[in-house]
Amino acid sequence: MHRIYRMDSRHISWLYLFLGGFLAGVFVINIWRNLFLQDMELLNAASLNRLRYLEVDEGSFFLYVLKERMGTVLALCLLATTYVGTYAVSVFALWLGAMAGVFLSVASIRYGIKGILLVLAGILPQYLLLVPACIMLMNWCYKVSNALYHPEKAADIRYGTRKQYLMRKAVQLLMIIGVVLAGSVMESYINPILLSGFLKIF
């Protein structure tokens, strides 16, 4: 029970950080609304019009998306092997919340409730896979960092040999990469079709 409680409390703390980042993103956009909305092309009419009729090269777009997603996975995994690994996970949760706050704020200010629908059209269906993958990756990085630098807090390292522990972590990471890969396929081949269709009736 103690182990379950610790896992739940850790995930709740990440949720708090995400919400804190989200509120910070909303605050920044609303306080400096004129500065951001006048100078940024983010979700403005011109950028949406380009997206509406953009011909996407799915293969090239997939490689770009995969590079971005796997770059994030690699960066977090590398940071997990350093002393700041657990802090990097917390900063990542904060950053994700801030980006979500910025996008939703800009979309709602520009277009109202239609802007929120626009954001949903931009993140579905890939985020149905990428969000769970992100949580799994954060959990993986947190546990690896603890195992390296705070073994007294790493309960799962006590089960089996060191080789078995490393094999478990390798399998878990491959599963995470597989989910990210599937999400990237959705983002590259399915989402552009859905987003383009939505923009034509937007």
GROMACS .gro file of C-alpha atoms in nm:
model
  202
    1MET     CA    1   0.000   0.000   0.000
    2HIS     CA    2   0.283   0.239   0.083
    3ARG     CA    3   0.436   0.186  -0.262
    4ILE     CA    4   0.102   0.251  -0.436
    5TYR     CA    5   0.052   0.568  -0.232
    6ARG     CA    6   0.397   0.696  -0.329
    7MET     CA    7   0.331   0.636  -0.698
    8ASP     CA    8  -0.006   0.811  -0.679
    9SER     CA    9   0.139   1.108  -0.492
   10ARG     CA   10   0.417   1.142  -0.749
   11HIS     CA   11   0.172   1.146  -1.037
   12ILE     CA   12  -0.045   1.397  -0.852
   13SER     CA   13   0.256   1.624  -0.801
   14TRP     CA   14   0.324   1.612  -1.176
   15LEU     CA   15  -0.042   1.700  -1.235
   16TYR     CA   16  -0.005   1.999  -1.003
   17LEU     CA   17   0.305   2.110  -1.193
   18PHE     CA   18   0.123   2.071  -1.524
   19LEU     CA   19  -0.170   2.276  -1.397
   20GLY     CA   20   0.068   2.536  -1.254
   21GLY     CA   21   0.241   2.564  -1.591
   22PHE     CA   22  -0.098   2.582  -1.762
   23LEU     CA   23  -0.208   2.871  -1.541
   24ALA     CA   24   0.125   3.045  -1.598
   25GLY     CA   25   0.079   3.013  -1.975
   26VAL     CA   26  -0.274   3.153  -1.953
   27PHE     CA   27  -0.154   3.435  -1.728
   28VAL     CA   28   0.131   3.537  -1.958
   29ILE     CA   29  -0.087   3.542  -2.269
   30ASN     CA   30  -0.365   3.739  -2.103
   31ILE     CA   31  -0.137   3.994  -1.934
   32TRP     CA   32   0.065   4.065  -2.250
   33ARG     CA   33  -0.221   3.988  -2.488
   34ASN     CA   34  -0.156   4.267  -2.738
   35LEU     CA   35   0.216   4.197  -2.756
   36PHE     CA   36   0.173   3.826  -2.823
   37LEU     CA   37  -0.129   3.835  -3.050
   38GLN     CA   38  -0.002   4.116  -3.271
   39ASP     CA   39   0.352   3.985  -3.315
   40MET     CA   40   0.287   3.611  -3.325
   41GLU     CA   41   0.152   3.420  -3.623
   42LEU     CA   42   0.038   3.145  -3.388
   43LEU     CA   43  -0.313   3.040  -3.497
   44ASN     CA   44  -0.379   3.367  -3.679
   45ALA     CA   45  -0.603   3.383  -3.988
   46ALA     CA   46  -0.311   3.380  -4.233
   47SER     CA   47  -0.149   3.070  -4.080
   48LEU     CA   48  -0.482   2.884  -4.072
   49ASN     CA   49  -0.550   2.975  -4.433
   50ARG     CA   50  -0.212   2.827  -4.530
   51LEU     CA   51  -0.292   2.510  -4.337
   52ARG     CA   52  -0.635   2.486  -4.497
   53TYR     CA   53  -0.491   2.432  -4.844
   54LEU     CA   54  -0.151   2.293  -4.756
   55GLU     CA   55  -0.047   1.980  -4.942
   56VAL     CA   56   0.134   1.764  -4.689
   57ASP     CA   57   0.412   1.529  -4.792
   58GLU     CA   58   0.326   1.259  -4.539
   59GLY     CA   59   0.663   1.085  -4.563
   60SER     CA   60   0.869   1.398  -4.501
   61PHE     CA   61   0.627   1.515  -4.234
   62PHE     CA   62   0.649   1.178  -4.059
   63LEU     CA   63   1.029   1.198  -4.049
   64TYR     CA   64   1.007   1.551  -3.906
   65VAL     CA   65   0.752   1.451  -3.640
   66LEU     CA   66   0.946   1.137  -3.552
   67LYS     CA   67   1.266   1.338  -3.514
   68GLU     CA   68   1.093   1.584  -3.280
   69ARG     CA   69   0.921   1.319  -3.068
   70MET     CA   70   1.221   1.089  -3.044
   71GLY     CA   71   1.442   1.388  -2.969
   72THR     CA   72   1.229   1.459  -2.664
   73VAL     CA   73   1.244   1.093  -2.558
   74LEU     CA   74   1.622   1.084  -2.600
   75ALA     CA   75   1.674   1.411  -2.413
   76LEU     CA   76   1.469   1.297  -2.114
   77CYS     CA   77   1.634   0.955  -2.110
   78LEU     CA   78   1.980   1.113  -2.112
   79LEU     CA   79   1.881   1.355  -1.835
   80ALA     CA   80   1.748   1.058  -1.637
   81THR     CA   81   2.103   0.924  -1.616
   82THR     CA   82   2.221   1.246  -1.447
   83TYR     CA   83   2.173   1.375  -1.096
   84VAL     CA   84   1.908   1.621  -1.216
   85GLY     CA   85   1.694   1.349  -1.374
   86THR     CA   86   1.405   1.370  -1.129
   87TYR     CA   87   1.404   1.751  -1.151
   88ALA     CA   88   1.407   1.735  -1.531
   89VAL     CA   89   1.085   1.532  -1.521
   90SER     CA   90   0.921   1.799  -1.304
   91VAL     CA   91   1.039   2.079  -1.533
   92PHE     CA   92   0.907   1.884  -1.830
   93ALA     CA   93   0.561   1.857  -1.670
   94LEU     CA   94   0.567   2.232  -1.599
   95TRP     CA   95   0.672   2.310  -1.958
   96LEU     CA   96   0.398   2.091  -2.105
   97GLY     CA   97   0.139   2.272  -1.896
   98ALA     CA   98   0.273   2.613  -2.002
   99MET     CA   99   0.257   2.521  -2.371
  100ALA     CA  100  -0.099   2.391  -2.330
  101GLY     CA  101  -0.197   2.714  -2.154
  102VAL     CA  102  -0.043   2.929  -2.428
  103PHE     CA  103  -0.210   2.742  -2.714
  104LEU     CA  104  -0.554   2.727  -2.553
  105SER     CA  105  -0.538   3.093  -2.451
  106VAL     CA  106  -0.436   3.213  -2.796
  107ALA     CA  107  -0.699   2.994  -2.963
  108SER     CA  108  -0.981   3.104  -2.731
  109ILE     CA  109  -0.889   3.474  -2.751
  110ARG     CA  110  -0.875   3.466  -3.131
  111TYR     CA  111  -1.177   3.245  -3.200
  112GLY     CA  112  -1.370   3.180  -2.879
  113ILE     CA  113  -1.517   2.833  -2.837
  114LYS     CA  114  -1.426   2.752  -3.199
  115GLY     CA  115  -1.063   2.802  -3.101
  116ILE     CA  116  -1.083   2.527  -2.841
  117LEU     CA  117  -1.233   2.296  -3.105
  118LEU     CA  118  -0.946   2.395  -3.333
  119VAL     CA  119  -0.690   2.289  -3.072
  120LEU     CA  120  -0.871   1.958  -3.027
  121ALA     CA  121  -0.866   1.904  -3.403
  122GLY     CA  122  -0.493   1.972  -3.399
  123ILE     CA  123  -0.407   1.718  -3.130
  124LEU     CA  124  -0.640   1.429  -3.214
  125PRO     CA  125  -0.610   1.137  -3.253
  126GLN     CA  126  -0.235   1.125  -3.185
  127TYR     CA  127  -0.252   1.260  -2.832
  128LEU     CA  128  -0.465   0.964  -2.728
  129LEU     CA  129  -0.136   0.773  -2.755
  130LEU     CA  130   0.119   1.047  -2.691
  131VAL     CA  131  -0.024   1.151  -2.353
  132PRO     CA  132  -0.002   0.798  -2.203
  133ALA     CA  133   0.343   0.760  -2.362
  134CYS     CA  134   0.451   1.087  -2.203
  135ILE     CA  135   0.334   0.974  -1.858
  136MET     CA  136   0.507   0.638  -1.899
  137LEU     CA  137   0.827   0.810  -2.011
  138MET     CA  138   0.825   1.048  -1.715
  139ASN     CA  139   0.771   0.756  -1.479
  140TRP     CA  140   1.052   0.559  -1.647
  141CYS     CA  141   1.295   0.850  -1.623
  142TYR     CA  142   1.205   0.917  -1.260
  143LYS     CA  143   1.263   0.554  -1.162
  144VAL     CA  144   1.592   0.526  -1.353
  145SER     CA  145   1.725   0.845  -1.196
  146ASN     CA  146   1.624   0.726  -0.850
  147ALA     CA  147   1.784   0.386  -0.908
  148LEU     CA  148   2.112   0.556  -1.004
  149TYR     CA  149   2.129   0.830  -0.742
  150HIS     CA  150   1.873   0.745  -0.473
  151PRO     CA  151   1.859   0.363  -0.461
  152GLU     CA  152   1.699   0.374  -0.115
  153LYS     CA  153   1.387   0.521  -0.283
  154ALA     CA  154   1.383   0.278  -0.576
  155ALA     CA  155   1.166  -0.011  -0.466
  156ASP     CA  156   1.167  -0.195  -0.799
  157ILE     CA  157   1.547  -0.226  -0.809
  158ARG     CA  158   1.530  -0.469  -0.518
  159TYR     CA  159   1.345  -0.730  -0.721
  160GLY     CA  160   1.573  -0.966  -0.910
  161THR     CA  161   1.931  -0.912  -1.021
  162ARG     CA  162   2.081  -0.598  -1.171
  163LYS     CA  163   2.071  -0.762  -1.516
  164GLN     CA  164   1.701  -0.840  -1.475
  165TYR     CA  165   1.634  -0.482  -1.366
  166LEU     CA  166   1.813  -0.344  -1.674
  167MET     CA  167   1.622  -0.583  -1.899
  168ARG     CA  168   1.291  -0.469  -1.750
  169LYS     CA  169   1.383  -0.106  -1.808
  170ALA     CA  170   1.495  -0.178  -2.165
  171VAL     CA  171   1.167  -0.354  -2.244
  172GLN     CA  172   0.967  -0.069  -2.087
  173LEU     CA  173   1.158   0.188  -2.292
  174LEU     CA  174   1.099  -0.009  -2.613
  175MET     CA  175   0.727  -0.016  -2.534
  176ILE     CA  176   0.727   0.361  -2.479
  177ILE     CA  177   0.911   0.415  -2.807
  178GLY     CA  178   0.658   0.191  -2.981
  179VAL     CA  179   0.367   0.399  -2.851
  180VAL     CA  180   0.544   0.722  -2.952
  181LEU     CA  181   0.605   0.576  -3.297
  182ALA     CA  182   0.237   0.485  -3.334
  183GLY     CA  183   0.138   0.834  -3.219
  184SER     CA  184   0.377   0.987  -3.470
  185VAL     CA  185   0.219   0.781  -3.750
  186MET     CA  186  -0.123   0.912  -3.649
  187GLU     CA  187   0.008   1.268  -3.632
  188SER     CA  188   0.163   1.245  -3.977
  189TYR     CA  189  -0.092   1.049  -4.176
  190ILE     CA  190  -0.431   1.087  -4.001
  191ASN     CA  191  -0.430   1.423  -3.824
  192PRO     CA  192  -0.350   1.635  -4.134
  193ILE     CA  193  -0.658   1.493  -4.309
  194LEU     CA  194  -0.882   1.557  -4.007
  195LEU     CA  195  -0.737   1.904  -3.944
  196SER     CA  196  -0.769   2.006  -4.309
  197GLY     CA  197  -1.132   1.891  -4.314
  198PHE     CA  198  -1.206   2.080  -3.995
  199LEU     CA  199  -1.042   2.399  -4.123
  200LYS     CA  200  -1.255   2.396  -4.436
  201ILE     CA  201  -1.570   2.425  -4.223
  202PHE     CA  202  -1.406   2.641  -3.953
   0.00000   0.00000   0.00000
